[in-house]
């Protein structure tokens, strides 16, 4: 069942197109990952889904409601975890959550219970009366999440919620996202860390320069990219003749050589590994180590755009 | 509506949590009232009966031996005049200048020999005034003697219109020619409560107005910081109309400003003995309109400027210029600067509050309230228009 539907959405800032005819659907109870490098248009897309940014063209529906014509109704269904910490430093953790809970219309016992649940969910019950100025970066991030989920929304939008935190806090947040999904929320998760997207998302949209360049489940996208397995060889020397021979091999897609490292992108490495080893031995190249990497979203992005996600 | 009060309530909590803000907004005005009120009390007019003017030593060279000779003499030594002037009769012009040079006299008067004749025959005549170094003594002497001359002028006018017989009749019926010997110098006070210092009264008013303007700046900072801290992004993602957010925040600042005004008024009343008058409704009205003006300026600046730093810089400069020009720091700045001060919010708010203190004519207070009301209305409409155009978003 479709929960979010984006139809040919366009957003321009003067001459710059930030979002270019973006179309995708997100099903109910999905964790949908939006992957792309910085400046790809992820945040603009998110803001338009939340009704925070007016689109120049297109339509977005959330739970069947048009964001353009009824943004207030859409906002009732969502909780936004912004990329930046959107919390008040001079209110305690509990007061922060209480404040936003009240603004979502919660009152009385219901408010109290849901604030307690949110605090428990992010593991801040013990420090609920402390102000965020005393918190670590990870704790602030967790409070940032708690403020967005206090009203238990149907849709949670997380815009790079793990930026600038330690691995332990990152894992905690990723586990929380999975738990929220299990509790019945549909989640849109943006990141430029492909490992995060791979580990939690059921489906992924890859966005670059405002355009959706790939869409599907993590496995589907990996399968699309199967021909692009990567073999990395550390060698004693690199004769140019050997590189030339590798480059003209019909199944090798790309060869790059730097100092003592040769990187080869090849279709079905198991079948053609012998060919590679033969060419190198013919030119007296001694192999020190050999690594074979399965295709991933990073390599898919590379093959689609010629750039890495962190470029 | 509930959300407006929720936002306003938390705005207040956040204000009261910021110790530096509390100290500046509540403590500093009280300290400044005390410091300026005490240090600059000498700049102000005497505050009551306890203040005495020093007697002016006047040297009088009366050359006139006509019908006014006796009248002038009676006037100079009449008790009301004698309480402010000590007369030294001088025989020659040389003696007059000698005593003036040696500072035996503070002021000199020469009555011309043809004074009486000139008055009777309706001819132009005048007294010669020789002023001394003290502005205050010159003012007292000139006021007293010009009051006498103005009565003589009136008499001369009667002679001119009705003929010299009028004066002759008066001379036969009244030795003093019906002249009033009351002195025309009166020491007054701007205050009802003669015991307290007028400088304290004055600075209590100007500081209250200045710090109400600072509350407007606090509103502007709060609106800008909401953007900078990205909390506005979250607030805008909540099902609220953006008007609710801004009205709630301004209401919070408005309530804080009212609390600030109450603290300043109460503390200055009970500790410094400042009398704010009895018209509490108008007092409340002036405070509310000043808050509306200051927060409107805050909204305008927030809409036009991006960072809280630039808002602080411009708003602070604006407050200090307006306070200075309105006489909020030094009472009299000269005609040009005083007239410029009339274009400030401070001038009209302070002026109205002072008039409330001295229980001035109600028409003046109503006129001032009209100006403050119009100013705040124009500012609020401008703020509304700019907000409508620019909006309040991250």
XYZ file of C-alpha atoms in Angstrom:
705
model
C 0.000 0.000 0.000
C 1.515 3.333 -1.096
C 2.012 5.778 1.748
C 4.071 8.460 0.008
C 3.860 9.319 -3.638
C 6.149 11.872 -5.280
C 5.153 12.792 -8.831
C 7.586 14.696 -11.050
C 8.594 17.084 -8.310
C 10.740 20.048 -9.339
C 12.434 22.625 -7.128
C 14.535 25.460 -8.504
C 16.656 28.052 -6.724
C 17.042 30.773 -9.341
C 18.916 29.052 -12.183
C 19.900 25.991 -10.144
C 17.659 22.931 -10.259
C 17.821 21.300 -6.846
C 15.186 18.617 -7.481
C 14.598 17.595 -11.067
C 11.367 15.715 -11.868
C 11.718 13.408 -8.873
C 9.213 10.549 -8.797
C 9.053 7.645 -6.367
C 6.664 5.802 -4.088
C 7.130 4.601 -0.533
C 4.972 1.813 0.805
C 3.477 1.737 4.259
C 5.768 0.230 6.958
C 8.802 0.556 4.701
C 12.208 1.979 5.607
C 12.990 3.893 2.466
C 16.533 5.125 2.052
C 17.366 8.212 0.068
C 21.031 8.020 -0.807
C 23.115 10.665 -2.444
C 26.148 12.874 -2.005
C 26.031 16.264 -0.287
C 24.050 18.733 -2.376
C 22.255 16.007 -4.333
C 18.832 17.397 -3.408
C 17.955 14.990 -0.569
C 17.199 17.694 1.998
C 15.135 19.715 -0.472
C 13.112 16.610 -1.309
C 12.587 15.917 2.395
C 11.511 19.501 3.082
C 8.972 19.314 0.280
C 7.532 16.072 1.649
C 7.209 17.767 5.047
C 5.516 20.823 3.531
C 8.392 23.083 4.584
C 9.395 24.005 1.052
C 7.102 24.851 -1.829
C 7.682 22.786 -4.956
C 7.748 24.537 -8.319
C 6.134 21.617 -10.133
C 4.694 18.216 -9.336
C 2.687 16.703 -6.526
C 3.417 14.867 -3.308
C 0.819 12.791 -1.475
C 1.258 11.470 2.047
C -1.333 8.937 3.185
C -3.412 10.082 0.225
C -3.312 13.764 1.249
C -1.788 16.383 -1.021
C 1.067 18.277 0.616
C 0.346 21.252 -1.628
C -3.292 21.650 -0.696
C -3.347 20.391 2.891
C 0.084 20.657 4.529
C -1.335 20.849 8.070
C -3.031 17.422 7.711
C 0.200 15.965 6.324
C 2.218 17.445 9.198
C -0.087 15.734 11.714
C 1.100 12.386 10.351
C 4.821 13.016 10.387
C 7.744 13.523 12.687
C 10.857 15.169 11.319
C 14.339 14.476 12.628
C 16.345 17.293 11.052
C 19.968 16.923 10.083
C 20.809 19.708 12.529
C 20.145 19.502 16.255
C 16.789 21.230 16.657
C 16.546 21.325 20.443
C 16.514 24.079 23.065
C 19.740 24.112 25.055
C 18.175 25.884 28.040
C 15.296 23.441 28.461
C 15.858 20.032 30.029
C 15.541 16.896 27.889
C 12.081 16.247 29.356
C 10.972 19.875 28.834
C 12.106 19.752 25.211
C 10.006 16.654 24.533
C 7.068 18.023 26.571
C 7.118 21.258 24.575
C 6.993 19.566 21.193
C 4.485 16.974 22.490
C 2.131 19.783 23.570
C 2.445 21.438 20.171
C 1.421 18.133 18.564
C -1.756 18.398 20.621
C -0.937 15.911 23.360
C -2.321 16.777 26.792
C -2.602 15.373 30.313
C -1.870 11.716 31.022
C -1.433 10.893 27.347
C 1.289 13.535 27.065
C 3.038 12.330 30.211
C 2.978 8.688 29.086
C 4.214 9.445 25.591
C 7.024 11.686 26.879
C 8.112 8.857 29.204
C 7.980 6.394 26.313
C 10.033 8.691 24.064
C 12.639 9.192 26.795
C 12.817 5.449 27.384
C 13.047 4.734 23.674
C 16.114 6.927 23.212
C 17.636 5.870 26.535
C 17.542 9.270 28.230
C 15.190 8.492 31.127
C 17.995 8.739 33.664
C 19.068 12.129 32.401
C 15.677 13.568 31.562
C 16.028 16.541 33.898
C 19.415 17.631 32.594
C 19.855 20.276 29.963
C 21.299 19.240 26.570
C 24.275 21.568 27.055
C 25.668 18.849 29.323
C 25.016 16.032 26.819
C 27.437 14.333 24.432
C 26.856 14.655 20.676
C 25.231 11.204 20.544
C 22.846 11.999 23.402
C 21.818 15.239 21.735
C 21.115 13.286 18.532
C 18.937 10.877 20.502
C 17.041 13.770 22.073
C 16.620 15.197 18.567
C 14.903 11.920 17.630
C 12.778 11.794 20.797
C 11.325 15.244 20.057
C 10.177 13.985 16.645
C 8.613 10.714 17.769
C 6.855 11.802 20.968
C 3.451 11.889 19.214
C 4.110 8.454 17.651
C 3.706 9.550 14.029
C 2.819 7.272 11.131
C 5.690 8.694 9.101
C 9.145 9.487 10.455
C 11.541 11.389 8.256
C 15.158 11.252 9.303
C 17.521 13.563 7.492
C 21.074 12.325 8.083
C 20.475 11.685 11.790
C 23.936 10.219 12.410
C 26.099 13.083 11.179
C 29.117 13.712 13.379
C 28.634 11.099 16.084
C 30.626 8.165 17.414
C 30.064 4.598 16.055
C 28.381 3.444 19.286
C 25.743 6.184 19.148
C 25.334 5.557 15.427
C 24.543 1.894 16.057
C 22.100 2.882 18.794
C 20.297 5.212 16.391
C 20.215 2.612 13.601
C 18.746 0.059 16.001
C 16.168 2.642 17.076
C 15.145 3.213 13.474
C 14.553 -0.513 12.996
C 12.555 -0.643 16.241
C 10.390 2.325 15.221
C 9.661 0.570 11.951
C 8.696 -2.603 13.800
C 6.355 -0.496 15.940
C 4.466 0.506 12.791
C 6.045 3.669 11.439
C 6.963 4.240 7.831
C 10.430 5.745 7.666
C 12.322 7.806 5.142
C 15.993 7.808 5.958
C 18.504 9.970 4.112
C 22.219 9.542 4.329
C 25.366 9.701 2.310
C 26.707 6.700 4.249
C 25.836 3.694 2.065
C 26.610 1.273 4.935
C 23.759 2.739 6.985
C 21.329 2.555 4.099
C 22.349 -1.019 3.303
C 21.918 -2.140 6.893
C 18.445 -0.720 7.625
C 16.567 0.136 4.422
C 14.151 -2.142 2.636
C 14.223 -0.011 -0.494
C 16.585 2.656 -1.716
C 16.431 5.591 -4.069
C 19.729 7.003 -5.241
C 19.615 10.671 -6.016
C 22.205 12.803 -7.778
C 21.941 16.374 -9.028
C 18.280 16.346 -8.053
C 17.458 13.321 -10.229
C 16.593 9.796 -9.149
C 19.189 7.615 -10.840
C 18.362 4.253 -9.274
C 15.461 2.785 -7.314
C 14.836 -0.632 -5.829
C 15.616 -2.933 -2.940
C 19.236 -3.102 -1.798
C 19.586 -6.539 -3.424
C 18.008 -5.399 -6.694
C 20.432 -2.516 -6.900
C 23.386 -4.757 -6.130
C 22.250 -7.151 -8.832
C 22.085 -4.281 -11.315
C 25.711 -3.676 -10.515
C 26.907 -7.268 -10.638
C 29.253 -6.756 -13.595
C 31.187 -4.252 -11.555
C 33.074 -6.400 -9.080
C 36.255 -4.765 -7.970
C 39.634 -6.525 -7.748
C 42.438 -4.686 -6.005
C 45.990 -5.987 -6.483
C 49.055 -4.833 -4.544
C 52.106 -5.548 -6.747
C 55.882 -4.981 -6.758
C 55.860 -2.955 -9.978
C 53.440 -1.942 -12.719
C 54.667 -2.183 -16.332
C 52.635 -0.050 -18.707
C 52.345 -2.932 -21.194
C 50.525 -5.021 -18.554
C 48.072 -2.177 -17.859
C 47.464 -1.806 -21.604
C 46.732 -5.527 -21.998
C 44.332 -5.486 -19.035
C 42.578 -2.420 -20.384
C 41.867 -3.997 -23.771
C 40.453 -7.173 -22.252
C 36.807 -7.343 -23.436
C 35.380 -8.189 -19.974
C 37.356 -5.652 -17.963
C 35.391 -2.422 -17.581
C 37.995 -0.171 -16.041
C 41.620 -0.350 -14.885
C 43.335 2.196 -12.682
C 46.948 1.978 -11.536
C 48.566 4.055 -8.806
C 52.114 3.339 -7.548
C 51.864 -0.312 -6.435
C 48.079 -0.739 -6.608
C 45.988 -1.879 -9.555
C 42.178 -1.586 -9.349
C 40.161 -3.584 -11.856
C 36.400 -3.391 -12.351
C 35.352 -6.574 -14.071
C 32.286 -8.515 -15.085
C 32.295 -11.853 -13.186
C 35.736 -11.842 -11.629
C 35.735 -15.576 -10.826
C 35.556 -16.453 -14.527
C 38.218 -14.031 -15.710
C 40.616 -13.944 -12.725
C 42.860 -16.443 -14.527
C 43.181 -14.056 -17.469
C 44.280 -11.245 -15.157
C 46.875 -13.404 -13.394
C 48.192 -14.646 -16.761
C 48.717 -11.122 -18.094
C 50.507 -9.996 -14.920
C 52.818 -13.059 -14.802
C 53.652 -12.579 -18.474
C 55.116 -9.171 -17.538
C 56.907 -10.520 -14.419
C 54.623 -8.712 -11.996
C 54.753 -10.247 -8.534
C 51.435 -10.034 -6.666
C 51.730 -9.309 -2.960
C 48.006 -9.287 -2.023
C 44.723 -9.576 -3.866
C 41.305 -8.303 -2.701
C 37.958 -8.980 -4.283
C 35.038 -6.712 -3.385
C 31.386 -7.585 -3.868
C 29.379 -4.856 -5.597
C 27.713 -2.382 -3.201
C 25.726 0.830 -3.397
C 28.920 2.821 -3.381
C 30.171 1.030 -6.496
C 26.732 1.314 -8.050
C 26.790 5.055 -7.466
C 30.276 5.160 -8.943
C 29.218 3.256 -12.004
C 26.151 5.452 -12.485
C 27.768 8.831 -11.927
C 31.517 8.321 -12.182
C 31.861 9.859 -8.708
C 31.938 8.493 -5.177
C 29.247 9.333 -2.621
C 31.652 11.391 -0.554
C 33.032 13.434 -3.466
C -4.977 29.256 20.739
C -3.596 26.708 23.210
C -0.453 26.447 21.121
C 0.065 30.233 21.262
C 0.055 30.054 25.070
C 2.294 26.957 25.034
C 4.877 28.774 22.891
C 4.551 31.951 24.985
C 4.922 29.969 28.226
C 8.077 28.179 27.120
C 9.461 31.455 25.751
C 9.077 32.896 29.248
C 10.704 29.848 30.848
C 13.649 30.187 28.486
C 13.981 33.910 29.230
C 13.978 33.311 32.974
C 16.607 30.572 32.549
C 19.053 33.001 30.931
C 20.737 34.638 33.897
C 22.604 37.172 31.808
C 19.357 38.331 30.197
C 17.674 38.588 33.598
C 20.538 40.598 34.987
C 20.559 42.975 32.024
C 16.809 43.374 31.710
C 15.879 43.574 35.378
C 19.006 44.477 37.346
C 20.710 46.954 35.038
C 17.841 49.463 34.739
C 17.508 49.643 38.530
C 21.244 50.190 38.870
C 21.284 52.851 36.136
C 18.334 54.686 37.703
C 20.248 54.837 40.977
C 23.575 55.853 39.428
C 22.219 58.459 36.992
C 19.599 59.698 39.450
C 22.214 60.279 42.124
C 25.088 61.484 39.991
C 23.088 63.872 37.818
C 20.687 65.255 40.418
C 22.518 68.602 40.215
C 21.585 68.970 36.550
C 17.939 69.173 37.495
C 15.878 72.078 38.879
C 15.603 72.376 42.668
C 13.167 69.941 44.019
C 11.181 71.860 46.634
C 11.009 74.139 49.568
C 14.344 73.012 50.876
C 16.023 74.549 47.861
C 16.821 78.290 48.348
C 18.018 80.796 45.796
C 20.899 82.934 46.905
C 19.940 86.627 47.223
C 21.010 88.691 44.225
C 23.022 91.773 45.166
C 21.680 94.497 42.871
C 23.264 97.909 42.491
C 20.621 100.500 41.528
C 21.537 103.878 40.086
C 18.202 105.743 40.102
C 18.624 109.046 38.278
C 14.907 109.641 38.014
C 13.461 112.223 40.363
C 10.010 112.276 38.781
C 6.675 110.836 39.866
C 7.974 107.251 39.714
C 10.892 107.863 42.079
C 8.989 106.891 45.184
C 7.261 103.986 43.397
C 10.591 102.510 42.326
C 11.987 102.863 45.804
C 8.918 101.199 47.365
C 9.178 98.393 44.848
C 12.879 97.757 45.544
C 12.381 97.511 49.281
C 9.030 95.738 49.328
C 9.202 92.459 51.326
C 8.452 90.018 48.424
C 11.239 91.541 46.332
C 13.584 91.906 49.263
C 13.529 88.169 49.895
C 15.296 87.618 46.570
C 17.148 90.859 46.022
C 19.400 92.918 48.274
C 19.442 96.464 46.937
C 22.474 98.694 47.075
C 21.609 102.280 46.071
C 24.391 103.852 44.076
C 24.941 107.464 43.252
C 27.153 107.471 40.154
C 27.762 105.286 37.153
C 31.470 105.042 38.095
C 30.551 103.714 41.534
C 28.231 101.192 39.908
C 30.976 99.826 37.652
C 33.501 99.888 40.488
C 31.228 97.730 42.644
C 30.461 95.512 39.680
C 34.188 94.991 38.995
C 34.904 94.251 42.658
C 31.929 91.840 42.691
C 30.229 93.692 45.498
C 27.141 93.542 43.317
C 25.891 90.710 41.071
C 23.669 92.827 38.868
C 23.317 96.479 37.967
C 20.397 98.697 36.994
C 20.418 102.233 35.706
C 17.107 104.103 35.751
C 17.369 107.055 33.330
C 16.675 110.599 34.558
C 13.781 111.105 32.164
C 12.051 107.848 33.025
C 8.980 109.360 34.741
C 8.575 112.100 32.175
C 8.870 109.652 29.319
C 6.251 107.358 30.800
C 3.842 110.225 31.444
C 4.312 111.674 27.994
C 4.069 108.214 26.370
C 7.618 108.345 24.974
C 9.964 105.403 24.511
C 12.198 104.762 27.513
C 14.074 101.847 29.056
C 16.147 100.723 32.025
C 19.739 99.695 31.560
C 20.495 96.186 32.866
C 24.100 95.185 33.574
C 24.256 91.403 33.869
C 26.740 89.528 36.020
C 28.426 86.160 35.640
C 25.799 83.968 37.253
C 23.114 82.869 34.797
C 20.830 81.926 37.662
C 21.164 85.339 39.389
C 20.764 87.205 36.121
C 17.567 85.246 35.493
C 16.155 86.081 38.934
C 17.019 89.822 38.718
C 15.781 90.216 35.170
C 12.525 88.405 35.942
C 11.841 90.666 38.928
C 12.642 93.982 37.245
C 11.003 93.141 33.947
C 7.825 92.349 35.860
C 7.948 95.873 37.297
C 8.616 97.412 33.875
C 5.795 95.450 32.284
C 3.400 96.988 34.819
C 4.809 100.417 34.010
C 4.316 99.627 30.318
C 0.683 98.828 31.003
C 0.313 102.135 32.760
C 1.987 103.933 29.867
C -0.458 102.258 27.513
C -3.311 103.651 29.557
C -1.740 107.123 29.345
C -1.333 106.726 25.629
C -4.954 105.767 25.118
C -6.758 107.756 27.827
C -4.362 110.708 28.221
C -2.005 111.907 30.999
C -5.001 112.726 33.246
C -5.361 109.049 33.995
C -1.980 108.959 35.637
C -2.616 112.187 37.503
C -5.809 110.681 38.919
C -3.908 107.615 40.016
C -1.251 109.714 41.669
C -3.850 111.509 43.724
C -5.729 108.391 44.710
C -2.963 105.790 45.075
C 0.613 106.468 46.002
C 1.777 103.174 44.564
C 0.056 103.606 41.257
C -1.732 100.270 41.737
C 1.467 98.349 41.055
C 1.682 94.788 42.371
C 4.813 94.101 44.358
C 4.558 90.400 44.332
C 7.752 88.739 43.267
C 7.619 86.835 40.019
C 10.098 84.174 40.968
C 8.595 80.936 42.152
C 10.483 77.784 43.009
C 8.523 74.778 41.892
C 8.937 71.050 41.625
C 8.001 68.605 38.914
C 7.080 66.196 41.629
C 4.165 65.968 43.977
C 6.378 64.228 46.460
C 8.707 67.007 47.394
C 10.935 64.723 49.437
C 12.261 62.581 46.587
C 14.828 63.537 43.986
C 13.600 64.651 40.602
C 16.610 63.142 38.830
C 15.601 59.727 40.142
C 12.062 60.330 38.864
C 13.380 61.369 35.475
C 15.795 58.487 35.048
C 13.267 55.968 36.344
C 11.117 56.967 33.366
C 13.851 57.119 30.724
C 15.434 53.847 31.842
C 12.049 52.093 31.917
C 11.402 53.173 28.331
C 14.929 52.294 27.199
C 14.734 48.814 28.682
C 11.272 48.235 27.213
C 12.958 48.857 23.866
C 15.619 46.323 24.820
C 12.782 43.826 25.275
C 11.921 44.397 21.642
C 15.513 43.588 20.819
C 15.206 40.409 22.890
C 12.174 39.488 20.770
C 14.178 40.034 17.591
C 17.076 37.941 18.913
C 14.730 35.162 19.973
C 13.105 35.084 16.526
C 16.510 35.044 14.806
C 17.986 32.401 17.125
C 15.047 30.117 16.442
C 16.259 30.124 12.828
C 19.925 29.758 13.735
C 19.305 26.867 16.146
C 17.122 25.082 13.548
C 14.285 24.788 16.070
C 12.187 26.843 13.661
C 12.595 24.024 11.131
C 11.088 21.615 13.639
C 8.368 24.083 14.669
C 7.421 24.523 11.025
C 7.184 20.746 10.595
C 4.563 20.637 13.370
C 0.910 21.143 12.338
C 0.847 24.829 13.316
C 0.123 27.928 11.310
C 3.271 30.057 11.143
C 1.272 32.944 12.662
C 0.812 30.814 15.795
C 4.581 30.518 16.211
C 5.322 34.219 15.844
C 2.320 35.385 17.902
C 3.235 32.928 20.664
C 6.819 34.105 20.735
C 5.889 37.792 20.726
C 3.300 37.190 23.440
C 6.006 35.572 25.563
C 8.303 38.553 25.071
C 5.403 40.932 25.753
C 4.625 39.230 29.067
C 8.319 39.324 29.979
C 8.410 43.047 29.173
C 5.369 43.657 31.379
C 7.019 41.781 34.230
C 10.148 43.860 33.627
C 8.112 47.091 33.767
C 6.360 45.962 36.965
C 9.690 45.154 38.603
C 11.187 48.540 37.644
C 8.097 50.479 38.738
C 7.643 48.580 42.013
C 11.317 48.656 42.969
C 11.746 52.328 42.095
C 8.585 53.185 44.030
C 9.401 51.317 47.208
C 13.179 51.663 47.282
C 13.913 54.958 45.487
C 10.651 56.697 46.432
C 9.662 57.415 42.842
C 6.051 58.533 42.449
C 4.568 57.225 39.182
C 1.283 59.113 39.659
C -2.175 57.733 40.252
C -3.310 57.038 36.693
C -2.341 53.385 36.495
C -4.526 52.669 33.453
C -2.732 55.273 31.313
C 0.605 54.119 32.738
C -0.260 50.574 31.657
C -1.362 51.887 28.262
C 1.944 53.716 27.669
C 3.891 50.582 28.614
C 1.803 48.348 26.332
C 2.116 50.733 23.377
C 5.878 51.036 23.918
C 6.156 47.228 23.978
C 4.101 47.000 20.761
C 6.411 49.544 19.088
C 9.610 47.856 20.238
C 8.529 44.330 19.298
C 7.322 45.616 15.916
C 10.790 47.043 15.258
C 12.111 43.630 16.310
C 9.918 41.825 13.766
C 10.906 44.285 11.018
C 14.628 43.799 11.703
C 14.260 40.003 11.913
C 12.498 39.970 8.552
C 15.136 42.134 6.888
C 18.330 40.839 8.519
C 19.638 37.295 8.561
C 21.803 36.936 11.648
C 21.151 37.735 15.292
C 24.525 39.520 15.421
C 23.529 42.109 12.842
C 20.128 42.514 14.525
C 21.823 43.188 17.879
C 24.245 45.691 16.337
C 21.550 47.700 14.553
C 18.934 47.525 17.312
C 21.415 48.525 20.013
C 22.558 51.523 17.982
C 18.928 52.491 17.374
C 18.054 52.292 21.076
C 21.055 54.334 22.174
C 20.497 57.015 19.523
C 16.780 57.289 20.356
C 17.446 57.347 24.098
C 20.164 59.979 23.741
C 18.180 62.250 21.413
C 15.098 62.032 23.594
C 17.156 63.270 26.555
C 17.150 59.892 28.216
C 20.788 60.232 29.253
C 21.295 64.006 29.462
C 18.118 66.068 29.844
C 18.801 69.146 27.705
C 20.731 68.704 24.480
C 19.924 72.001 22.823
C 17.110 72.959 20.489
C 18.321 71.065 17.417
C 18.912 67.706 19.127
C 15.778 68.124 21.235
C 13.712 68.590 18.090
C 15.327 65.474 16.579
C 14.422 63.590 19.752
C 10.749 64.148 18.979
C 11.085 61.535 16.236
C 11.930 58.845 18.772
C 9.632 56.447 20.601
C 11.463 57.291 23.822
C 10.544 60.958 23.680
C 6.797 60.430 23.557
C 6.724 57.525 26.013
C 8.992 59.288 28.527
C 7.194 62.599 28.128
C 3.828 60.952 28.788
C 5.103 59.069 31.822
C 6.590 62.275 33.284
C 3.308 64.068 32.689
C 1.532 61.249 34.507
C 3.942 61.696 37.423
C 3.292 65.418 37.741
C -0.406 64.959 37.012
C -0.171 67.233 34.030
C -3.089 68.538 32.009
C -5.049 65.562 30.683
C -5.297 67.050 27.168
C -1.497 66.911 26.879
C -1.481 63.305 28.065
C -4.219 62.375 25.583
C -2.291 64.120 22.778
C 0.881 62.195 23.711
C -1.029 58.924 23.906
C -2.375 59.658 20.438
C 1.171 60.029 19.112
C 2.384 56.842 20.831
C -0.697 54.939 19.672
C -0.288 56.093 16.072
C 3.431 55.271 16.095
C 2.873 51.780 17.458
C 0.039 51.198 14.984
C 2.202 52.261 12.025
C 5.118 50.119 13.253
C 2.859 47.113 13.894
C 1.276 47.427 10.432
C 4.713 47.765 8.803
C 5.944 44.717 10.715
C 2.820 42.787 9.688
C 3.232 43.769 6.049
C 6.926 42.832 5.932
C 6.215 39.568 7.791
C 3.430 38.796 5.310
C 5.837 39.380 2.405
C 8.971 37.744 3.827
C 7.447 35.196 6.209
C 9.088 33.524 9.158
C 10.928 30.477 8.043
C 14.353 28.893 8.258
